[in-house]
CSV table of C-alpha atoms in Angstrom, one decimal:
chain,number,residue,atom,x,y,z
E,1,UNK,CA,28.9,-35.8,37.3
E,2,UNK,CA,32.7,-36.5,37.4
E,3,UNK,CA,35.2,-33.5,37.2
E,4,UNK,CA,37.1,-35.1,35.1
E,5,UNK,CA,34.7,-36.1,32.6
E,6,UNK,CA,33.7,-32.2,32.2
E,7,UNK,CA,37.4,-31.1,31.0
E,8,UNK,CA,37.7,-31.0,26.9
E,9,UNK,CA,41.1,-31.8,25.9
E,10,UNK,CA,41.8,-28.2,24.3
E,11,UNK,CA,39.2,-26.4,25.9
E,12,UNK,CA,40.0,-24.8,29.4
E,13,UNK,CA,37.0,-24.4,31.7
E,14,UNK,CA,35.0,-22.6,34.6
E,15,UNK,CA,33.7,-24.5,37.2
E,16,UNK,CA,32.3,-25.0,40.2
E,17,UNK,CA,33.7,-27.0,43.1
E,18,UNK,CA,30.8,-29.0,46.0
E,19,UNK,CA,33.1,-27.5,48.8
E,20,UNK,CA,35.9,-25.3,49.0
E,21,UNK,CA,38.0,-23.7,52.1
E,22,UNK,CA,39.8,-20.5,52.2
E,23,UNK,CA,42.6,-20.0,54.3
E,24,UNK,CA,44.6,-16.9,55.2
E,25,UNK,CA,45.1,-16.3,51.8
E,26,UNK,CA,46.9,-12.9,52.5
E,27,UNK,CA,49.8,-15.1,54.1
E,28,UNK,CA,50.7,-17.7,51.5
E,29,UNK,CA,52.2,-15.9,49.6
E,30,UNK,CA,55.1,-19.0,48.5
E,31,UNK,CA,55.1,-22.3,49.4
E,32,UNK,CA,57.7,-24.0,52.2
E,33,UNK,CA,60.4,-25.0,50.2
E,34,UNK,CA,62.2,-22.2,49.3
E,35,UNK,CA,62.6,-20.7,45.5
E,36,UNK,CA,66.5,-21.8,45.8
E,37,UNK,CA,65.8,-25.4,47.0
E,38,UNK,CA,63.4,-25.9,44.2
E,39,UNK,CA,65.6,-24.2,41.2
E,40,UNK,CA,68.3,-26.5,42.2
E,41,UNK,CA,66.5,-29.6,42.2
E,42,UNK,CA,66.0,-31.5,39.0
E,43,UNK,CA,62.5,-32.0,37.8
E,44,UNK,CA,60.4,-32.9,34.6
E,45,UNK,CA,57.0,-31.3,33.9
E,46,UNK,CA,55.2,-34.2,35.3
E,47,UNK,CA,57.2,-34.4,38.7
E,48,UNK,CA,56.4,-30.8,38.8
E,49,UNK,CA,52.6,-31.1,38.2
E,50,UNK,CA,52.7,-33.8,41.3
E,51,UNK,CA,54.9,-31.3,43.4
E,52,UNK,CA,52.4,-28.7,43.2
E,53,UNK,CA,49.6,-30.3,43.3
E,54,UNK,CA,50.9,-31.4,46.9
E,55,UNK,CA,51.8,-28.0,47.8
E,56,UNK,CA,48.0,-26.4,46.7
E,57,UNK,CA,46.5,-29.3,48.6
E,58,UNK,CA,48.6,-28.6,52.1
E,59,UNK,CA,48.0,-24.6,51.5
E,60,UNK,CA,44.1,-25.5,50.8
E,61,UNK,CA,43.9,-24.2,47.4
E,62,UNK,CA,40.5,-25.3,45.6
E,63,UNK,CA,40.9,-27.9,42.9
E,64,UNK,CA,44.6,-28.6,43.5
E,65,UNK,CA,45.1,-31.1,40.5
E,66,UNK,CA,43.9,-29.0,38.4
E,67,UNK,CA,45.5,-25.7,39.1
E,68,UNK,CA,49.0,-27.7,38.9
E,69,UNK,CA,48.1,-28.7,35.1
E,70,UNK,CA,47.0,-25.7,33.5
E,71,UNK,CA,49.5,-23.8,35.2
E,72,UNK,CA,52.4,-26.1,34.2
E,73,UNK,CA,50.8,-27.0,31.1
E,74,UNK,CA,50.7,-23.4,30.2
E,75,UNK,CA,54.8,-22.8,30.6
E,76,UNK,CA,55.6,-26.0,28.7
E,77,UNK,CA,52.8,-24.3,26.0
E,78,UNK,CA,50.0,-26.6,25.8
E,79,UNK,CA,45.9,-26.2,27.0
E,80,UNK,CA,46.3,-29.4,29.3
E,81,UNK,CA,49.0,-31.9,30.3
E,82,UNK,CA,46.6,-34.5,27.9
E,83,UNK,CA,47.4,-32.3,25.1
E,84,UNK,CA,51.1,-32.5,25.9
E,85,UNK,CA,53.5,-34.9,24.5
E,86,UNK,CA,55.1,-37.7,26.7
E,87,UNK,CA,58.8,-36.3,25.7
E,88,UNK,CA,57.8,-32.7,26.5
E,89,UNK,CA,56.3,-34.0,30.0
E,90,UNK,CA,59.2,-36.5,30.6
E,91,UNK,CA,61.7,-33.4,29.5
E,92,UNK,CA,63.7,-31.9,32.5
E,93,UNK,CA,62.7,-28.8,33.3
E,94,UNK,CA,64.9,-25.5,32.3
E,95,UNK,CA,65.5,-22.2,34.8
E,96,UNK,CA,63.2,-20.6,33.0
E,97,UNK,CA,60.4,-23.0,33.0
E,98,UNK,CA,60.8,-23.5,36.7
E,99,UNK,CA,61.0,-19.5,37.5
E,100,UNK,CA,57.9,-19.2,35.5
E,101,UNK,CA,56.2,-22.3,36.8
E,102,UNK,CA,57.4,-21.0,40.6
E,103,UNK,CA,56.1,-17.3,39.6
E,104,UNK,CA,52.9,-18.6,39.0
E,105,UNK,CA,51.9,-20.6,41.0
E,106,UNK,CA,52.7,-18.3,43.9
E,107,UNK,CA,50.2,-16.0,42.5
E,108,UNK,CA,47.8,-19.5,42.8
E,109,UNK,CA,48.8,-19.5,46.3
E,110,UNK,CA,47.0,-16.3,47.1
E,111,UNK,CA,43.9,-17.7,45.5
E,112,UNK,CA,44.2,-16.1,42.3
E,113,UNK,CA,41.7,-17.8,40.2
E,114,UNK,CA,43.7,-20.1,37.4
E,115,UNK,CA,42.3,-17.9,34.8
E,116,UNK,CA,44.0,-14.7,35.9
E,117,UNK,CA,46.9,-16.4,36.9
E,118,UNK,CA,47.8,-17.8,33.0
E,119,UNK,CA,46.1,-14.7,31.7
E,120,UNK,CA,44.1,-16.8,29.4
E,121,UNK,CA,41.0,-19.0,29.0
E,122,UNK,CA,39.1,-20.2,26.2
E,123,UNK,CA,35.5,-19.5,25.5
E,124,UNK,CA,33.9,-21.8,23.1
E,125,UNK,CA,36.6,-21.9,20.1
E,126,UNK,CA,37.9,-19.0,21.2
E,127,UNK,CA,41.2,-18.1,23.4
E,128,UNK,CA,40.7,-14.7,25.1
E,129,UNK,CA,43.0,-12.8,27.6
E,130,UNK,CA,42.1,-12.4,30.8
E,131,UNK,CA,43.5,-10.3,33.4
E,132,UNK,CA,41.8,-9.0,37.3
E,133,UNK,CA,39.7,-7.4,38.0
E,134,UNK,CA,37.3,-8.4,34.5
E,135,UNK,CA,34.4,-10.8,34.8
E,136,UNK,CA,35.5,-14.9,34.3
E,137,UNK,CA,33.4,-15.9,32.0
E,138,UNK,CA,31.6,-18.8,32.8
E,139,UNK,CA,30.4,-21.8,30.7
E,140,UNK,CA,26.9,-21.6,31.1
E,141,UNK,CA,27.2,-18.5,29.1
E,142,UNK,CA,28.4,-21.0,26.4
E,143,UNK,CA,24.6,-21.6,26.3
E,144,UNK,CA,23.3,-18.1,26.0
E,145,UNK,CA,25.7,-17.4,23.1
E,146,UNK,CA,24.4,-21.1,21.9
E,147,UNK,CA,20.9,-20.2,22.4
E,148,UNK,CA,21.4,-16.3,20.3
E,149,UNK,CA,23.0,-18.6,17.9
E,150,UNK,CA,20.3,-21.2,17.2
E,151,UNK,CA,17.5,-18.6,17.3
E,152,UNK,CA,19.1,-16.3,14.8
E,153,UNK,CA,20.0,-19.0,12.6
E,154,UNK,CA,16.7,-21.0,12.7
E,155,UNK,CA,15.4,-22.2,8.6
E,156,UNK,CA,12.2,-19.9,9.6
E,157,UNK,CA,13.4,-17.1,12.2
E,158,UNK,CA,13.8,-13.7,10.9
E,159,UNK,CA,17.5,-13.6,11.4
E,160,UNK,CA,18.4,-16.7,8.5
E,161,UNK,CA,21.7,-16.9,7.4
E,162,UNK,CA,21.1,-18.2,4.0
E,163,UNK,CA,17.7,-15.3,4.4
E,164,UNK,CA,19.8,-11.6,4.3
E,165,UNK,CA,17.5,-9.6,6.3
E,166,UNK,CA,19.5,-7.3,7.8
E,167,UNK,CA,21.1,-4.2,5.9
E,168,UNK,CA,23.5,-1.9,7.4
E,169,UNK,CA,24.8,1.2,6.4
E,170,UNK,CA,27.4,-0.4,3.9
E,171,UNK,CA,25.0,-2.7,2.7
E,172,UNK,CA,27.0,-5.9,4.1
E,173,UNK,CA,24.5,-8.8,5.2
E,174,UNK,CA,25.0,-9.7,9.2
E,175,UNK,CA,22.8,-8.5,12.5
E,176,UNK,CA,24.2,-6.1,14.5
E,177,UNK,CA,24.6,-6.5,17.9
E,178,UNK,CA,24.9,-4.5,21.2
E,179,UNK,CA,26.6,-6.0,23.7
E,180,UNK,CA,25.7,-4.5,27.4
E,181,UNK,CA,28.9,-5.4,30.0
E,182,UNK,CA,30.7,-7.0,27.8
E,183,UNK,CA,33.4,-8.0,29.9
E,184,UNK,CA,36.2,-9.8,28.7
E,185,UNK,CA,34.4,-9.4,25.4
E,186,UNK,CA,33.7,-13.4,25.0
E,187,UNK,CA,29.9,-13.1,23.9
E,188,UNK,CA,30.3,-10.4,21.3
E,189,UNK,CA,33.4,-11.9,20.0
E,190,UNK,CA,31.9,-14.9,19.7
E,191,UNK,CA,28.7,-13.4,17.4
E,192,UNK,CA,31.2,-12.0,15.3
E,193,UNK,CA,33.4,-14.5,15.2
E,194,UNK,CA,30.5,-16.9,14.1
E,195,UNK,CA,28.4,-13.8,11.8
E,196,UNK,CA,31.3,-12.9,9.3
E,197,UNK,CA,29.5,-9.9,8.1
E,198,UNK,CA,28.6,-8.5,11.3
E,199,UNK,CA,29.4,-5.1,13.6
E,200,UNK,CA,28.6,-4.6,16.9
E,201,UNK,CA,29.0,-2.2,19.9
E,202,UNK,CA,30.5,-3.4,23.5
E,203,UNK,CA,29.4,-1.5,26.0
E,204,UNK,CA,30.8,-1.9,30.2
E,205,UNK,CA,31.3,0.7,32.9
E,206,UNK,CA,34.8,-0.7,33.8
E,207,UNK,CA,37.7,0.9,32.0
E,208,UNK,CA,39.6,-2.4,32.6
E,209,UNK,CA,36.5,-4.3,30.8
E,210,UNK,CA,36.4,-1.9,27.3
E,211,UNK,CA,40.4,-2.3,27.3
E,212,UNK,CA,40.2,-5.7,27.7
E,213,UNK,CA,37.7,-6.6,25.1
E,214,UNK,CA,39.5,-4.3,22.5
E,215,UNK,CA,42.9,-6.4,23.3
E,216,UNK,CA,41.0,-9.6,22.7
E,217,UNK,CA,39.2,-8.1,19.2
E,218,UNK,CA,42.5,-7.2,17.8
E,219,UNK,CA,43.4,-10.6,19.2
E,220,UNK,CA,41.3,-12.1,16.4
E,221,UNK,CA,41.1,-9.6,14.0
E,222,UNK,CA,37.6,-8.4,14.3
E,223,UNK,CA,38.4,-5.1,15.5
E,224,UNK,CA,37.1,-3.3,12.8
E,225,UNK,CA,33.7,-4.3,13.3
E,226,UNK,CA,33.5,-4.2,16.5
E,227,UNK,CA,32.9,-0.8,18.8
E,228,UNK,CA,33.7,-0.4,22.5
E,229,UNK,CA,32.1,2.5,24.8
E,230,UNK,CA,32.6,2.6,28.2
E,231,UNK,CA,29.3,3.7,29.3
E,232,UNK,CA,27.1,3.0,32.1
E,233,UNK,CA,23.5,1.6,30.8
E,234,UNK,CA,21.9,3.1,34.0
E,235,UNK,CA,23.0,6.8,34.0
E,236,UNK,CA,24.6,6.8,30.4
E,237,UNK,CA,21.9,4.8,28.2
E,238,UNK,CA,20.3,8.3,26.4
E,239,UNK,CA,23.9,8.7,25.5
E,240,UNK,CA,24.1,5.1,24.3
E,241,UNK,CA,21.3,5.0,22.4
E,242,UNK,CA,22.5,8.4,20.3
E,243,UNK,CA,25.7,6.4,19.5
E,244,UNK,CA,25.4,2.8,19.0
E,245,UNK,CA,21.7,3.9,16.5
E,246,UNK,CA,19.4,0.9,15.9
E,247,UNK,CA,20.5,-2.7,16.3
E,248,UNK,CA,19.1,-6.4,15.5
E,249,UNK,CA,20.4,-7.9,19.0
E,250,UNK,CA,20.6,-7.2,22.3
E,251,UNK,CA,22.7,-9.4,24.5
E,252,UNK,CA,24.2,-9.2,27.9
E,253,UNK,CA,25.2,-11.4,30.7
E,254,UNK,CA,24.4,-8.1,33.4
E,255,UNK,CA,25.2,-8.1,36.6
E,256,UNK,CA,22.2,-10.3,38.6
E,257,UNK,CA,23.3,-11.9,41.7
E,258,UNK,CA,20.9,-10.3,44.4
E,259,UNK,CA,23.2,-7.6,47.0
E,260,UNK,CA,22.0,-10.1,49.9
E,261,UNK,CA,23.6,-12.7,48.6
E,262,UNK,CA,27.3,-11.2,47.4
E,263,UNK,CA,28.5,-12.5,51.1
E,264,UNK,CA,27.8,-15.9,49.8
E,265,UNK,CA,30.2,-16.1,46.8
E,266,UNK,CA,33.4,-17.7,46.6
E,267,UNK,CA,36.5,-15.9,48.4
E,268,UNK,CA,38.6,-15.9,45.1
E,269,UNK,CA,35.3,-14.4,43.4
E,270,UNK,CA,34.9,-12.0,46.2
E,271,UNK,CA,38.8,-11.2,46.6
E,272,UNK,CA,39.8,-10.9,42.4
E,273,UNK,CA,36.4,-10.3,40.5
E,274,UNK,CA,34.5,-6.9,39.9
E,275,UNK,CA,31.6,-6.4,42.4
E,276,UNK,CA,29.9,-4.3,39.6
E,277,UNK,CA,29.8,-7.1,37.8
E,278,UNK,CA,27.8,-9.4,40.1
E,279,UNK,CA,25.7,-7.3,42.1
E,280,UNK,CA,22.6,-6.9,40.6
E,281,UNK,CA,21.1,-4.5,43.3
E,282,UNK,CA,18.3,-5.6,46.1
E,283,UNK,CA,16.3,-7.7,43.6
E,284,UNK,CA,19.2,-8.4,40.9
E,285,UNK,CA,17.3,-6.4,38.1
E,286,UNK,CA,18.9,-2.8,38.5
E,287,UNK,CA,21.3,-3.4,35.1
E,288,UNK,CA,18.6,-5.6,34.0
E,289,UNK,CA,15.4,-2.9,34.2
E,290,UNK,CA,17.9,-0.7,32.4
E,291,UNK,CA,18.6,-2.8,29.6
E,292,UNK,CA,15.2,-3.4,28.7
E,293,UNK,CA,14.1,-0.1,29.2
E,294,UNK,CA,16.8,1.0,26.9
E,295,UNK,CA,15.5,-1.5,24.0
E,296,UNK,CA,12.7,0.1,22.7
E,297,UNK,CA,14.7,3.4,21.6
E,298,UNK,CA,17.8,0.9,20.0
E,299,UNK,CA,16.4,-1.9,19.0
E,300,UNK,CA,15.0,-2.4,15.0
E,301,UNK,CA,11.3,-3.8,14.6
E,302,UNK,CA,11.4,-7.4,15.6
E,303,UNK,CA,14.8,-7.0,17.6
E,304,UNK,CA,15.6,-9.3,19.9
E,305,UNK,CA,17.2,-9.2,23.3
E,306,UNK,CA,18.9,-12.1,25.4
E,307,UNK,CA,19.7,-12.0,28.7
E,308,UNK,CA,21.4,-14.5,31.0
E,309,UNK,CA,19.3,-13.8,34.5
E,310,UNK,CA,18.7,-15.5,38.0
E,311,UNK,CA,16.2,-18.2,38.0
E,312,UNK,CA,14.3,-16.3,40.7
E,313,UNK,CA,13.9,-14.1,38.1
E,314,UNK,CA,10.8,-15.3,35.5
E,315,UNK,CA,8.3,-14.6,38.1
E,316,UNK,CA,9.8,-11.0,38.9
E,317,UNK,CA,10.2,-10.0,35.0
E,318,UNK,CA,6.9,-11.1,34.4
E,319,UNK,CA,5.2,-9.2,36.4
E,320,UNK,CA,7.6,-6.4,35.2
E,321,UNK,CA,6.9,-6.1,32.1
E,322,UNK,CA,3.2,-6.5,32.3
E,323,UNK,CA,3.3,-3.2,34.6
E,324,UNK,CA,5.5,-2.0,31.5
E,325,UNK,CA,3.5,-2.8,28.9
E,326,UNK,CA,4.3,0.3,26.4
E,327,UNK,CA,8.0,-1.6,26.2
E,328,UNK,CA,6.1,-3.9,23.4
E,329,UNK,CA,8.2,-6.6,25.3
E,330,UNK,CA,7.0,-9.9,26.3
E,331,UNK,CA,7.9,-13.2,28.1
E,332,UNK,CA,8.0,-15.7,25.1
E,333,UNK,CA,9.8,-18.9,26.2
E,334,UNK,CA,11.9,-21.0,28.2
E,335,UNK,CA,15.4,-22.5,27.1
E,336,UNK,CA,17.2,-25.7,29.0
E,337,UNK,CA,20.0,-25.3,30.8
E,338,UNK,CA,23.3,-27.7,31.3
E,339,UNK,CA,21.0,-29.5,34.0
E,340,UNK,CA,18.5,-30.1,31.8
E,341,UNK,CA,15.7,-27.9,34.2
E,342,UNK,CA,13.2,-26.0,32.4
E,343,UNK,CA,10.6,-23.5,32.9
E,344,UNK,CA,7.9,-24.3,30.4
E,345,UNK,CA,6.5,-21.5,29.1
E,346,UNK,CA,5.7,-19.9,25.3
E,347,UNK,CA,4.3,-16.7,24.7
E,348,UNK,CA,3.7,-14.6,21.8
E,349,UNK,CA,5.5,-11.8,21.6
E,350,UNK,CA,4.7,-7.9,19.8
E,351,UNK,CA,6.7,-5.8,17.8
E,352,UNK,CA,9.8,-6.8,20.0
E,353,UNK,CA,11.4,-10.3,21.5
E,354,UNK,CA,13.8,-10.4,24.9
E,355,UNK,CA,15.2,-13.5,25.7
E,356,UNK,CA,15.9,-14.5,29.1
E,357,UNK,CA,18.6,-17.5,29.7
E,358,UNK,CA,18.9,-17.9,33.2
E,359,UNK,CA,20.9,-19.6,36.1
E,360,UNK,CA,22.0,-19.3,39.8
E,361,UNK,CA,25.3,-17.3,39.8
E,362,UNK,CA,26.8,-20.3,42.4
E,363,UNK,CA,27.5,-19.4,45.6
E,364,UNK,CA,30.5,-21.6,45.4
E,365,UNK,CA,32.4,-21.0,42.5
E,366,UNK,CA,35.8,-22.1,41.5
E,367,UNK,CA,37.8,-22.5,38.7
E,368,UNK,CA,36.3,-25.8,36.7
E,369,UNK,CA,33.5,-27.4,35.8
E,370,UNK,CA,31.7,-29.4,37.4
E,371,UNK,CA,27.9,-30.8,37.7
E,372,UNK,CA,25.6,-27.9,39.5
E,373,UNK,CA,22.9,-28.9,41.6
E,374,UNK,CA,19.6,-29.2,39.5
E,375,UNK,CA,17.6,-26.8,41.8
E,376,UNK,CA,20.4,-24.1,40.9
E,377,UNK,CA,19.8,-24.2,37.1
E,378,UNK,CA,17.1,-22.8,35.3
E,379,UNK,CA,16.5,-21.1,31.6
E,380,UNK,CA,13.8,-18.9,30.1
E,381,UNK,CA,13.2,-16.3,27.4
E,382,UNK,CA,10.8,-13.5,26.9
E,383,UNK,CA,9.3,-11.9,23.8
């Protein structure tokens, strides 16, 4: 798959890159020329994206193209240098662009992912803040809020939009959701953004993480509906399940890379990002366990719960849950992924669905899009 050909014109994105190096990070902390040479010299917006793309390839920063055009493309105020006008690109460059642009992209040159650095990424049709050390979303969880979407909104599913089957306490149609590290916030603020009449409760250990997704509700205005909790779902979930009362959905993209493998990730994902947010214990199921656990006492009859998992994972949960057979939870099916790899299996399910999307948290991720293996990708869901 060509990089290029995964970018959307306002739509920045998370990616993967086939081979990255990383080196001394902890001394690049500015490129060669110095901050006086390059104030001085004269420069428009696309000399500059070409002058930094140069540097970030000598200083072996990962997908140096593309860190030049979102940063520069963020001072001059657009998504991408495509969605920038030829005069604003062909524009000489003022101090303050360039102290910006050079302020920025020194923080690239330590490896900052691009996300922290512009503070800012979009998430389907949203724009959410971002800021270290909170979870970068990725796009494949595009698909699990895709896949909560199409099953709640199905002509015959219980959860119909044009169907009201869901009541809350002020009698305003919408499910109601529960979040479980919710991160930056992009999956719940997504539900709500899409479900009008919803509430929901965002629950994450980090203090960063609840502050964060609070920021991005007021954001977009959905604050009032929305509840954040910093609780942990392992130690804290009798606690959660006394505040947050009964709830339609379920959905969390948990911590699930397995501890064995954390040495494996990215430096930038190792160096920036919350551990607590990728390691999923010795097996990857310690948040996960929890979670489903916790789902009988919260969730309504016929609640649902969505998970975005390891692909090593189906086998594991199966047997898990047929060992914890009083949860009333059971596998039901499996759900494509952006490779197109599927697991094919349908089950009926009880009193209560889970939904499992899963993938392979990359071992080499970066800051873009591009085509995973196939052997990487998988997708399933449980009922």
């Amino acid at each position: 798959m060509c990089l290029a050909s995964c970018f959307r014109a306002r739509s920045h994105r998370h990616s993967r890159s086939e081979h990255t190096t990383f080196r001394g990070a902890a001394s690049l902390t500015a490129p060669s020329r110095s901050l006086c040479q390059f104030m001085h010299e004269a420069m428009t917006g696309a000399n500059c994206v070409t002058h930094w793309q140069r540097i970030f390839e000598q200083k072996g920063i990962s997908e140096p193209q593309h860190s030049s055009e979102y940063i520069i493309s963020h001072v001059l105020g657009g998504k991408t240098v495509h969605s920038l006008a030829e005069e604003v690109l062909s524009r000489p460059l003022t101090t303050e662009q360039k102290q910006m642009i050079w302020n920025l992209c020194s923080k690239r040159l330590q490896h900052m992912p691009v996300q922290y650095v512009i503070e800012e990424w979009d998430f389907r049709d949203l724009t959410l803040k971002l800021k270290p050390p909170v979870f970068i979303p990725r796009p494949e969880t595009e698909e699990l809020v895709n896949l909560v979407l199409s099953e709640l909104t199905e002509e015959d599913a219980l959860f119909s939009v044009e169907k009201v089957h869901w009541q809350n306490s002020q009698q305003a149609a919408g499910p109601l959701f529960l979040e479980i590290g919710c991160g930056s916030g992009v999956i719940v603020l997504s539900l709500l953004h899409f479900f009008k009449q919803s509430r929901a409760v965002a629950v994450d250990k980090s203090p960063e993480a609840v502050d964060l997704t609070r920021q991005n509700a007021e954001r977009l205005c959905v604050q009032h509906r929305l509840q954040e909790l910093q609780l942990d779902v392992i130690s804290d979930s009798q606690k959660l399940a006394r505040i947050c009362g009964l709830v339609d959905v379920i959905v969390s993209n948990p911590p699930y890379v397995f501890h064995k493998d954390m040495p494996g990730l990215m430096p930038e994902t190792l160096k920036y990002e919350d551990h607590d947010a990728l390691d999923g214990g010795a097996d990857g199921l310690d948040v996960i366990k929890a979670i489903l656990q916790l789902a009988p006492t919260v969730l309504k009859d016929h609640g649902k719960v969505f998970l975005e998992v390891d692909p090593r994972h189906p086998e594991m949960m199966q047997n898990w849950l047929q060992e914890h057979a009083s949860l009333r939870l059971t596998y039901r099916a499996t759900h494509k992924d952006i490779c197109g790899k599927q697991l094919g299996h349908l089950i009926s399910y009880w009193k209560q669905a889970a939904f499992f999307f899963t993938r392979k948290f990359s071992f080499r991720e970066t800051l873009f899009l591009k085509g995973p293996s196939p052997q990487h990708k998988s997708t399933w869901a449980i009922t």
